[in-house]
């Protein structure tokens, strides 16, 4: 499965669960455990627990709610295509 993460962006308005986690792995695992989770936002907090927001929508299904947000990173399992503007910084990985 391909995964995409995009620095400096988040999906807002569709958070179904917000929690603090020790690391990114725990946030991604929380999304996998929640059947309604389609994507998540992650905000690292140096020296503290990190913010993890589980979303029940994605940047593809709700592009109007996908917005720049400082210090957040958006995670999704969609294919990267034309829906991501070329000036946005994004990365592809595998999970």
PDB file of C-alpha atoms in Angstrom:
ATOM      1  CA  UNK A   1       0.000   0.000   0.000  1.00  0.00           C
ATOM      2  CA  UNK A   2       1.364   3.415  -0.911  1.00  0.00           C
ATOM      3  CA  UNK A   3       1.158   6.134   1.676  1.00  0.00           C
ATOM      4  CA  UNK A   4       1.576   9.856   1.229  1.00  0.00           C
ATOM      5  CA  UNK A   5       2.505  12.458   3.789  1.00  0.00           C
ATOM      6  CA  UNK A   6       2.461  16.176   3.198  1.00  0.00           C
ATOM      7  CA  UNK A   7       4.350  18.602   5.402  1.00  0.00           C
ATOM      8  CA  UNK A   8       2.637  21.808   6.488  1.00  0.00           C
ATOM      9  CA  UNK A   9      -0.908  20.684   5.638  1.00  0.00           C
ATOM     10  CA  UNK A  10      -3.855  19.168   7.511  1.00  0.00           C
ATOM     11  CA  UNK A  11      -7.430  18.148   6.874  1.00  0.00           C
ATOM     12  CA  UNK A  12      -9.761  20.119   9.138  1.00  0.00           C
ATOM     13  CA  UNK A  13     -13.395  19.672  10.080  1.00  0.00           C
ATOM     14  CA  UNK A  14     -13.418  15.874   9.908  1.00  0.00           C
ATOM     15  CA  UNK A  15     -11.490  14.897  13.040  1.00  0.00           C
ATOM     16  CA  UNK A  16     -13.229  11.958  14.695  1.00  0.00           C
ATOM     17  CA  UNK A  17     -10.680  11.449  17.448  1.00  0.00           C
ATOM     18  CA  UNK A  18      -7.872  13.570  18.846  1.00  0.00           C
ATOM     19  CA  UNK A  19      -5.225  12.228  21.204  1.00  0.00           C
ATOM     20  CA  UNK A  20      -1.641  12.644  22.332  1.00  0.00           C
ATOM     21  CA  UNK A  21       0.840   9.939  21.374  1.00  0.00           C
ATOM     22  CA  UNK A  22       4.548   9.275  22.036  1.00  0.00           C
ATOM     23  CA  UNK A  23       5.414   8.930  18.334  1.00  0.00           C
ATOM     24  CA  UNK A  24       4.199   8.756  14.734  1.00  0.00           C
ATOM     25  CA  UNK A  25       3.952   4.972  14.829  1.00  0.00           C
ATOM     26  CA  UNK A  26       1.326   5.120  17.602  1.00  0.00           C
ATOM     27  CA  UNK A  27      -0.693   7.664  15.624  1.00  0.00           C
ATOM     28  CA  UNK A  28      -0.657   5.547  12.471  1.00  0.00           C
ATOM     29  CA  UNK A  29      -1.544   2.461  14.510  1.00  0.00           C
ATOM     30  CA  UNK A  30      -4.475   4.347  16.091  1.00  0.00           C
ATOM     31  CA  UNK A  31      -5.757   5.087  12.578  1.00  0.00           C
ATOM     32  CA  UNK A  32      -5.431   1.433  11.578  1.00  0.00           C
ATOM     33  CA  UNK A  33      -7.392   0.356  14.658  1.00  0.00           C
ATOM     34  CA  UNK A  34     -10.246   2.833  14.049  1.00  0.00           C
ATOM     35  CA  UNK A  35     -12.448   1.543  11.228  1.00  0.00           C
ATOM     36  CA  UNK A  36     -13.708   5.042  10.343  1.00  0.00           C
ATOM     37  CA  UNK A  37     -10.190   6.496  10.010  1.00  0.00           C
ATOM     38  CA  UNK A  38      -9.348   7.462   6.422  1.00  0.00           C
ATOM     39  CA  UNK A  39      -6.384   9.777   7.107  1.00  0.00           C
ATOM     40  CA  UNK A  40      -4.685  11.551   9.989  1.00  0.00           C
ATOM     41  CA  UNK A  41      -2.930  14.769  10.965  1.00  0.00           C
ATOM     42  CA  UNK A  42       0.204  14.631  13.105  1.00  0.00           C
ATOM     43  CA  UNK A  43       1.888  17.486  14.962  1.00  0.00           C
ATOM     44  CA  UNK A  44       5.227  16.784  16.644  1.00  0.00           C
ATOM     45  CA  UNK A  45       5.800  18.554  19.943  1.00  0.00           C
ATOM     46  CA  UNK A  46       9.485  18.468  20.965  1.00  0.00           C
ATOM     47  CA  UNK A  47       9.984  17.026  24.451  1.00  0.00           C
ATOM     48  CA  UNK A  48       6.290  16.185  24.877  1.00  0.00           C
ATOM     49  CA  UNK A  49       3.579  13.905  23.599  1.00  0.00           C
ATOM     50  CA  UNK A  50       2.565  14.626  20.002  1.00  0.00           C
ATOM     51  CA  UNK A  51      -0.864  15.595  18.671  1.00  0.00           C
ATOM     52  CA  UNK A  52      -2.634  12.910  16.614  1.00  0.00           C
ATOM     53  CA  UNK A  53      -5.944  13.675  14.856  1.00  0.00           C
ATOM     54  CA  UNK A  54      -7.827  10.876  13.110  1.00  0.00           C
ATOM     55  CA  UNK A  55     -10.018  11.937  10.153  1.00  0.00           C
ATOM     56  CA  UNK A  56     -13.004  10.191   8.610  1.00  0.00           C
ATOM     57  CA  UNK A  57     -12.370  11.877   5.237  1.00  0.00           C
ATOM     58  CA  UNK A  58      -9.350  12.498   2.993  1.00  0.00           C
ATOM     59  CA  UNK A  59      -7.896  15.354   0.957  1.00  0.00           C
ATOM     60  CA  UNK A  60      -9.422  13.700  -2.113  1.00  0.00           C
ATOM     61  CA  UNK A  61     -12.967  13.460  -0.727  1.00  0.00           C
ATOM     62  CA  UNK A  62     -12.895  16.884   0.977  1.00  0.00           C
ATOM     63  CA  UNK A  63     -10.321  19.038  -0.867  1.00  0.00           C
ATOM     64  CA  UNK A  64     -11.941  22.244   0.394  1.00  0.00           C
ATOM     65  CA  UNK A  65     -10.959  21.262   3.963  1.00  0.00           C
ATOM     66  CA  UNK A  66      -7.365  20.408   3.070  1.00  0.00           C
ATOM     67  CA  UNK A  67      -5.437  23.499   4.085  1.00  0.00           C
ATOM     68  CA  UNK A  68      -1.964  24.738   5.002  1.00  0.00           C
ATOM     69  CA  UNK A  69      -1.328  24.376   8.717  1.00  0.00           C
ATOM     70  CA  UNK A  70       2.060  25.154  10.231  1.00  0.00           C
ATOM     71  CA  UNK A  71       3.786  22.300  12.080  1.00  0.00           C
ATOM     72  CA  UNK A  72       1.217  19.701  10.990  1.00  0.00           C
ATOM     73  CA  UNK A  73       1.733  16.795   8.606  1.00  0.00           C
ATOM     74  CA  UNK A  74      -1.125  15.135   6.749  1.00  0.00           C
ATOM     75  CA  UNK A  75      -0.999  11.346   6.211  1.00  0.00           C
ATOM     76  CA  UNK A  76      -3.099   9.384   3.752  1.00  0.00           C
ATOM     77  CA  UNK A  77      -3.034   6.157   1.775  1.00  0.00           C
ATOM     78  CA  UNK A  78      -4.114   7.595  -1.571  1.00  0.00           C
ATOM     79  CA  UNK A  79      -2.278   7.540  -4.870  1.00  0.00           C
ATOM     80  CA  UNK A  80      -0.459  10.775  -5.570  1.00  0.00           C
ATOM     81  CA  UNK A  81      -1.884  12.419  -8.670  1.00  0.00           C
ATOM     82  CA  UNK A  82      -3.156  15.669 -10.126  1.00  0.00           C
ATOM     83  CA  UNK A  83      -5.136  16.502  -6.980  1.00  0.00           C
ATOM     84  CA  UNK A  84      -1.906  17.631  -5.298  1.00  0.00           C
ATOM     85  CA  UNK A  85      -0.665  20.983  -6.563  1.00  0.00           C
ATOM     86  CA  UNK A  86       2.861  20.886  -7.910  1.00  0.00           C
ATOM     87  CA  UNK A  87       4.067  23.600  -5.508  1.00  0.00           C
ATOM     88  CA  UNK A  88       3.217  21.510  -2.430  1.00  0.00           C
ATOM     89  CA  UNK A  89       5.954  19.516  -0.759  1.00  0.00           C
ATOM     90  CA  UNK A  90       4.977  15.854  -0.609  1.00  0.00           C
ATOM     91  CA  UNK A  91       6.603  12.480  -0.127  1.00  0.00           C
ATOM     92  CA  UNK A  92       5.648   8.946  -1.066  1.00  0.00           C
ATOM     93  CA  UNK A  93       6.455   5.913   1.026  1.00  0.00           C
ATOM     94  CA  UNK A  94       5.342   2.387   1.655  1.00  0.00           C
ATOM     95  CA  UNK A  95       3.612   0.931   4.667  1.00  0.00           C
TER      96      UNK A  95
END
